[in-house]
mmCIF file of C-alpha atoms in Angstrom:
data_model
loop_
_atom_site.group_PDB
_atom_site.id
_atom_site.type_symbol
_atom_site.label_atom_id
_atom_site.label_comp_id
_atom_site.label_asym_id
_atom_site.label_seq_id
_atom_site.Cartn_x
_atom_site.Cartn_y
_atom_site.Cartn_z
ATOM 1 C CA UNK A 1023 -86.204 -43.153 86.712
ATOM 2 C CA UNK A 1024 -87.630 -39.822 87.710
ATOM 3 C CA UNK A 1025 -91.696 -39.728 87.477
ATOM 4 C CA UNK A 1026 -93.222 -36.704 86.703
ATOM 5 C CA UNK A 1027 -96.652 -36.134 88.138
ATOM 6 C CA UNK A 1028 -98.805 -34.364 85.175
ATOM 7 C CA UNK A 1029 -102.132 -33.152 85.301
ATOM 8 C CA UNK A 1030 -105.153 -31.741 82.798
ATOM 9 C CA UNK A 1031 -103.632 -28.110 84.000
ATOM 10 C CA UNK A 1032 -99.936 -28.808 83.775
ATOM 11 C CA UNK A 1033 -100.901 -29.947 79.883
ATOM 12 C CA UNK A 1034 -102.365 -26.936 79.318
ATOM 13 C CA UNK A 1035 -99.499 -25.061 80.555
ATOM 14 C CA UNK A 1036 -97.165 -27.503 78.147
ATOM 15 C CA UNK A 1037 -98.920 -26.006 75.511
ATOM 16 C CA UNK A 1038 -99.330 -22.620 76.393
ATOM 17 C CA UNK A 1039 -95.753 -22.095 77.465
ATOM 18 C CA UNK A 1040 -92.996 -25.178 77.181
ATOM 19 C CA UNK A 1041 -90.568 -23.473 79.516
ATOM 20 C CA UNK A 1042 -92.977 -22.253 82.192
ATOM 21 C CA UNK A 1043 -94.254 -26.483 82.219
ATOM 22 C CA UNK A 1044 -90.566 -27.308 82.633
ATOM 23 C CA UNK A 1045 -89.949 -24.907 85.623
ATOM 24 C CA UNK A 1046 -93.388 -26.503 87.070
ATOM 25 C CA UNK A 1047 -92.559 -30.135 86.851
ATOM 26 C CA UNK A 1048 -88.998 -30.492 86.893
ATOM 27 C CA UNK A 1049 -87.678 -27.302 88.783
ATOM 28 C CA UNK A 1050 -90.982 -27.059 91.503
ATOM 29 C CA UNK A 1051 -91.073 -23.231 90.172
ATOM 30 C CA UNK A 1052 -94.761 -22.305 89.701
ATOM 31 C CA UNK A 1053 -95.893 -19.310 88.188
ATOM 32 C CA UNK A 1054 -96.919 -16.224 90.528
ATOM 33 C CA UNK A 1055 -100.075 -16.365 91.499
ATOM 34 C CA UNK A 1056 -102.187 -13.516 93.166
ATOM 35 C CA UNK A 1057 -105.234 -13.971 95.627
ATOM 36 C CA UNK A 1058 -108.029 -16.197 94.752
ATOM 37 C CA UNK A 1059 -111.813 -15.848 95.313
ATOM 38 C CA UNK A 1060 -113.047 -18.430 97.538
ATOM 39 C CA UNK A 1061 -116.806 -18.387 95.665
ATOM 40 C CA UNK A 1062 -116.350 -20.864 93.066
ATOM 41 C CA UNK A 1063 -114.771 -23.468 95.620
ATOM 42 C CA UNK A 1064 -117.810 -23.040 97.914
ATOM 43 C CA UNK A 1065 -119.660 -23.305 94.408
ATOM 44 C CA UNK A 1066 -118.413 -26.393 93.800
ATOM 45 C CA UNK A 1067 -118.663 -27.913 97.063
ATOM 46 C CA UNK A 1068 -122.206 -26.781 97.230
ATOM 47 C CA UNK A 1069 -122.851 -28.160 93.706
ATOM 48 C CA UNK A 1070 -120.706 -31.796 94.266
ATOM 49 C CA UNK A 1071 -123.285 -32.066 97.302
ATOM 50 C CA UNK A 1072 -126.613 -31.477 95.636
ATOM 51 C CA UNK A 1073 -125.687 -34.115 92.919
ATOM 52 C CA UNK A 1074 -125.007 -36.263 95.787
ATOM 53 C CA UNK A 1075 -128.107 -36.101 96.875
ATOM 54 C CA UNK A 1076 -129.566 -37.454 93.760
ATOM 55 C CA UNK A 1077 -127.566 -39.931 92.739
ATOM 56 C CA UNK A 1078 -128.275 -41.841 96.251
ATOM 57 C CA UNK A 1079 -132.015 -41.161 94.722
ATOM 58 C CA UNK A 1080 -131.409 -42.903 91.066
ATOM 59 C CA UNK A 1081 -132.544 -39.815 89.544
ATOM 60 C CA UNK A 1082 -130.658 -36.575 88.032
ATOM 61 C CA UNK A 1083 -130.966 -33.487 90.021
ATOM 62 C CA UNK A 1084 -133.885 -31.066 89.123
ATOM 63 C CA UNK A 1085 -131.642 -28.741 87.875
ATOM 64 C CA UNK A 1086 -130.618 -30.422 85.198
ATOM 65 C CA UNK A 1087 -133.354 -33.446 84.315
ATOM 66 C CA UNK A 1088 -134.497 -31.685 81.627
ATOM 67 C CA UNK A 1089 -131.358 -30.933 79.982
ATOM 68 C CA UNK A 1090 -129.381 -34.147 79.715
ATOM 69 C CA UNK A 1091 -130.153 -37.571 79.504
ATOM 70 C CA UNK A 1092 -129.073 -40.409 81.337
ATOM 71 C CA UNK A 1093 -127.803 -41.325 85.121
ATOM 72 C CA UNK A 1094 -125.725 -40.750 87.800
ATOM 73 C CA UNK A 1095 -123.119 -43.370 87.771
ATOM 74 C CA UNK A 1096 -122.260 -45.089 90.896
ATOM 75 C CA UNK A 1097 -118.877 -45.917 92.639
ATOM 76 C CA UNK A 1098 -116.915 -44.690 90.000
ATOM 77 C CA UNK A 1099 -113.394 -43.672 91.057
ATOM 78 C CA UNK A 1100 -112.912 -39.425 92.289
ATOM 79 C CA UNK A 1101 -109.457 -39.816 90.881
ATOM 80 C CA UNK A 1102 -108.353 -41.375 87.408
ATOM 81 C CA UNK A 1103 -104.615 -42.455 86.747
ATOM 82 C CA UNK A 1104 -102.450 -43.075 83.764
ATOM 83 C CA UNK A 1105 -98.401 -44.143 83.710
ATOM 84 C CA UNK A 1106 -96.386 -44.620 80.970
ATOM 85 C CA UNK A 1107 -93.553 -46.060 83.557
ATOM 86 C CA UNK A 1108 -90.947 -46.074 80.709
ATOM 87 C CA UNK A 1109 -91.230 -42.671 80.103
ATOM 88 C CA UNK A 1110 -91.679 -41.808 83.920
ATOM 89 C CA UNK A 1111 -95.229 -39.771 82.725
ATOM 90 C CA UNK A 1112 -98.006 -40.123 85.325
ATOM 91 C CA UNK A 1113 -101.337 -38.380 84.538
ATOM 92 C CA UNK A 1114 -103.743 -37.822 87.106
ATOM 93 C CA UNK A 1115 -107.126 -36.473 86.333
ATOM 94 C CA UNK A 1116 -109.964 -35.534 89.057
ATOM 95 C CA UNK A 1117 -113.607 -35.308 86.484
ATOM 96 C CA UNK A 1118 -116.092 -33.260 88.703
ATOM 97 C CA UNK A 1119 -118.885 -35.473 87.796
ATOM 98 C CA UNK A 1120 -119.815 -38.696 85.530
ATOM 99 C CA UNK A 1121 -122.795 -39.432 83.350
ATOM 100 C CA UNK A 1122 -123.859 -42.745 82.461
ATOM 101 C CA UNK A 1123 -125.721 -42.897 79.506
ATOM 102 C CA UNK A 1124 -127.997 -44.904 78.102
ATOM 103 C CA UNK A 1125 -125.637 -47.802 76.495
ATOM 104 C CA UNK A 1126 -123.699 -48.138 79.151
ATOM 105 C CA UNK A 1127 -121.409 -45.365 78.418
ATOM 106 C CA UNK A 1128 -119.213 -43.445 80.740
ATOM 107 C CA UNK A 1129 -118.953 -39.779 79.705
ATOM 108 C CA UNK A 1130 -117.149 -36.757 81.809
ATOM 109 C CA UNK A 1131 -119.464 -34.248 82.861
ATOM 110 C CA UNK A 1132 -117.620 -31.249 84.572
ATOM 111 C CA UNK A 1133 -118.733 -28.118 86.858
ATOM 112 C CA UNK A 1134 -117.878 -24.296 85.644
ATOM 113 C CA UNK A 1135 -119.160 -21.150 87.840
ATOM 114 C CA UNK A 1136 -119.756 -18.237 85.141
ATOM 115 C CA UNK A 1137 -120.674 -14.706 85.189
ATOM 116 C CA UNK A 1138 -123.202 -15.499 82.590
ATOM 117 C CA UNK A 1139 -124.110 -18.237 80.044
ATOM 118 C CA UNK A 1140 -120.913 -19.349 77.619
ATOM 119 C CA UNK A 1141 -120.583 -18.487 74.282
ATOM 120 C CA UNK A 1142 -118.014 -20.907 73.131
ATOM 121 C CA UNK A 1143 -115.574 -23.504 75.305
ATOM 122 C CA UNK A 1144 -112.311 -22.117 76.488
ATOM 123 C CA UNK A 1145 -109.171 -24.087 75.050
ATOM 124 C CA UNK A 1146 -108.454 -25.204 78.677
ATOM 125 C CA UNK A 1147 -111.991 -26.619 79.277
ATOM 126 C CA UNK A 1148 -111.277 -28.774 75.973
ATOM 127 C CA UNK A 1149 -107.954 -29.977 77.165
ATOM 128 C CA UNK A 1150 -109.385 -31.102 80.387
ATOM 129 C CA UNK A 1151 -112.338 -32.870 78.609
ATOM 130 C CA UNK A 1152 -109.861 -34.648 76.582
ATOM 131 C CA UNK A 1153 -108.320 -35.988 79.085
ATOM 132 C CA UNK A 1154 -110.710 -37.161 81.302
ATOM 133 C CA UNK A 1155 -112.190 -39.336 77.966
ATOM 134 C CA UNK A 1156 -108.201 -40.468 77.482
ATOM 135 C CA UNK A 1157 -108.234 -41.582 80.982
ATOM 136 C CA UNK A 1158 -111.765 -43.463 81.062
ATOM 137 C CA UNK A 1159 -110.447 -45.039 78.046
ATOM 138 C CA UNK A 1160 -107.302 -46.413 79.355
ATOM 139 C CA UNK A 1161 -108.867 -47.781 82.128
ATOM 140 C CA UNK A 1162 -110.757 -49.748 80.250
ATOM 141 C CA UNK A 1163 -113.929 -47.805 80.986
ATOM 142 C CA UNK A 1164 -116.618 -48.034 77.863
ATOM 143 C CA UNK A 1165 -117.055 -44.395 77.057
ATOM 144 C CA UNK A 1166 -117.249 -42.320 74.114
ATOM 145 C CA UNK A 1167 -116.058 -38.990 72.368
ATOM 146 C CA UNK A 1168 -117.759 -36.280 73.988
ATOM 147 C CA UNK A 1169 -118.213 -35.159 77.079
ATOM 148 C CA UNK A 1170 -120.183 -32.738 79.245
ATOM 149 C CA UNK A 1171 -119.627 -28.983 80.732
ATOM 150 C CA UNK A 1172 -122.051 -27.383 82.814
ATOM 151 C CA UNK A 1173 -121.921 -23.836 83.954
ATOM 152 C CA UNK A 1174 -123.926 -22.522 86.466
ATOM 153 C CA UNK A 1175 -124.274 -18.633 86.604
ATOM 154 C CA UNK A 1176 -126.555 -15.918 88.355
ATOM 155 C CA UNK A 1177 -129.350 -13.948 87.222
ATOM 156 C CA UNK A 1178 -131.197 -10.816 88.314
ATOM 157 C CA UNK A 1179 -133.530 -11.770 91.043
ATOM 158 C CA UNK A 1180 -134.787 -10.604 94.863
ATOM 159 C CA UNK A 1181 -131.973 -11.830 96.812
ATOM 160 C CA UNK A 1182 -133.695 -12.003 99.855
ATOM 161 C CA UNK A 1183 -135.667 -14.686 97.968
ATOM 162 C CA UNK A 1184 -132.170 -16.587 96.973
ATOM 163 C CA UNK A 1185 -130.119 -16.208 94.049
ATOM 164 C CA UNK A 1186 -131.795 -16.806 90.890
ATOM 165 C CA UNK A 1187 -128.747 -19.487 89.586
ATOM 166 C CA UNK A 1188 -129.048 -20.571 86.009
ATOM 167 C CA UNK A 1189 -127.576 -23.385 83.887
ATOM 168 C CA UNK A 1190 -126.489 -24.144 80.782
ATOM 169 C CA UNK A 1191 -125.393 -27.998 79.555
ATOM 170 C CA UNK A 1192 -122.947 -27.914 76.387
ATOM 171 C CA UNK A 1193 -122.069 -31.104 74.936
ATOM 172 C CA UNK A 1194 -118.280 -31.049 74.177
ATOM 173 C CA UNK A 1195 -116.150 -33.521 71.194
ATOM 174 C CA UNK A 1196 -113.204 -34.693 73.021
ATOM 175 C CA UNK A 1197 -110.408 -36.188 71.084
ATOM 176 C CA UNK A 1198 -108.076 -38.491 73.573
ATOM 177 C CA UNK A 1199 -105.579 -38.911 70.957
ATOM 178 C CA UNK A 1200 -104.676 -35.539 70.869
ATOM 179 C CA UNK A 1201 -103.437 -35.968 75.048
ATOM 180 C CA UNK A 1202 -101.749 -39.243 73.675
ATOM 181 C CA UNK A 1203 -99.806 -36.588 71.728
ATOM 182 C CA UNK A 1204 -99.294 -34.372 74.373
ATOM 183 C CA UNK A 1205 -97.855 -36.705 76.552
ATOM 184 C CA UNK A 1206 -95.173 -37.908 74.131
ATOM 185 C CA UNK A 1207 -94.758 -34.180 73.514
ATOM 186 C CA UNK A 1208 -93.965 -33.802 77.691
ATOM 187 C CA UNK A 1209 -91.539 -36.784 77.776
ATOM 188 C CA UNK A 1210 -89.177 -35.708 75.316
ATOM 189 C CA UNK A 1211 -89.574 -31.960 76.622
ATOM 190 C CA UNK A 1212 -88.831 -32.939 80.456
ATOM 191 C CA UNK A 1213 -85.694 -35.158 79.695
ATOM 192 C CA UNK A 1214 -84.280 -32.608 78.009
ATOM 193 C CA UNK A 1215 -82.842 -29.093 79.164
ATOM 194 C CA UNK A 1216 -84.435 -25.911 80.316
ATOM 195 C CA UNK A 1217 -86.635 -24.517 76.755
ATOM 196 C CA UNK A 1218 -85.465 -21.507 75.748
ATOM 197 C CA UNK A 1219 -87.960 -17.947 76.424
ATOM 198 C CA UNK A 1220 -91.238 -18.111 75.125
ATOM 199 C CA UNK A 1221 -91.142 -14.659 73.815
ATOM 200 C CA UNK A 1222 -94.883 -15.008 73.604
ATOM 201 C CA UNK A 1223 -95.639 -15.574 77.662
ATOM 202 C CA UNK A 1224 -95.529 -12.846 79.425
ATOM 203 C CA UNK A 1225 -94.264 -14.276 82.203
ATOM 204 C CA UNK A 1226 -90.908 -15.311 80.344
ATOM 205 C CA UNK A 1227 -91.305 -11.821 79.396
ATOM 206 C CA UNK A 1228 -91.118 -10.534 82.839
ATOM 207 C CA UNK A 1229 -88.435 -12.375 84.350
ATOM 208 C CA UNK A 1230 -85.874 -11.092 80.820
ATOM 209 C CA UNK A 1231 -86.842 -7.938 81.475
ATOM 210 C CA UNK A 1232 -84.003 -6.228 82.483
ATOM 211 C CA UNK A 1233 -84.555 -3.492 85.248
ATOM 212 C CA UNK A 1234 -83.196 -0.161 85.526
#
């Protein structure tokens, strides 16, 4: 049986556009993609390295102490997996960070770089949250339905003095059923044939466009 590797962004791409996922996964035909900025993956390496630094320490980093409770976790895994071999579904899930809190509990706690300071979660933030719960939970990991986003952004400063970066924590209620779902959903789709046009994604729109 053929196994198809799935992610928290290939799920979001199921449900944004069923015949762009099928191209993905089962054709190897990715969207087009244009140039990327290179900040928020020194960002993240920069961040991933200062929370290092504390968790060797037992403590959370200064940045945050005062805006979260609870503990950097210890050897817990950088990768989580899920198969479903009888469906040939394999989810793989890569949570930025962990936060142990005070029960026990093992809760996702994930990096974003902003402009400024959110105003609500994006749909693909929740999707990833939900499945990073879903796959604590089905590794038998004691966790619970919420989990974590932090976004770190800029603010006016002397930048000869070092960039003023700000952050704000928002608690997030995850619901792992819902990826459950979503799974099933992506079995039945990928053993099928190719979906028909999404007439609303634009990309589907693009390649039916006929050219003069």
């Amino acid at each position: 049986m053929t196994t198809y590797n799935l992610s928290p962004s290939s799920l979001n791409l199921l449900e944004e556009c069923p015949r762009c996922f099928y191209l993905q996964v089962v054709k190897k035909i990715r969207r087009p993609t244009g140039p990327m900025s290179s900040i928020p993956i020194k960002m993240d390496s920069i961040i991933k390295k200062y929370f290092n630094k504390y968790r060797e320490k037992g403590i959370l980093p200064p940045l945050i102490k005062d805006k979260i409770k609870g503990v950097l976790p210890l050897n817990m895994p950088k990768t989580l997996y899920f198969e479903d071999k009888k469906s040939g579904i394999r989810l793989k899930g890569l949570p930025d960070e962990y936060l142990e809190l005070e029960d026990g509990s093992i809760v996702p706690f994930d990096h974003k770089t902003k402009s400024k300071a959110p105003e609500k979660t994006h749909p693909s933030y929740q999707l990833q949250l939900d499945s990073y719960t879903f796959l604590l939970k089905v590794n038998g990991y004691k966790t619970k339905n919420f989990g974590y986003l932090a976004y770190y952004y800029p603010e006016e400063s002397e930048l000869h003095k070092g960039m003023n970066i700000q952050v704000a924590i928002v608690k997030v209620k995850t619901n792992p059923e819902r990826v459950r779902k979503i799974l099933k959903k992506a079995s039945q789709l990928l053993n099928r044939k190719l979906p028909k046009t999404n007439r609303t994604c634009l990309y589907c729109k693009w390649k039916e466009h006929k050219f003069k």
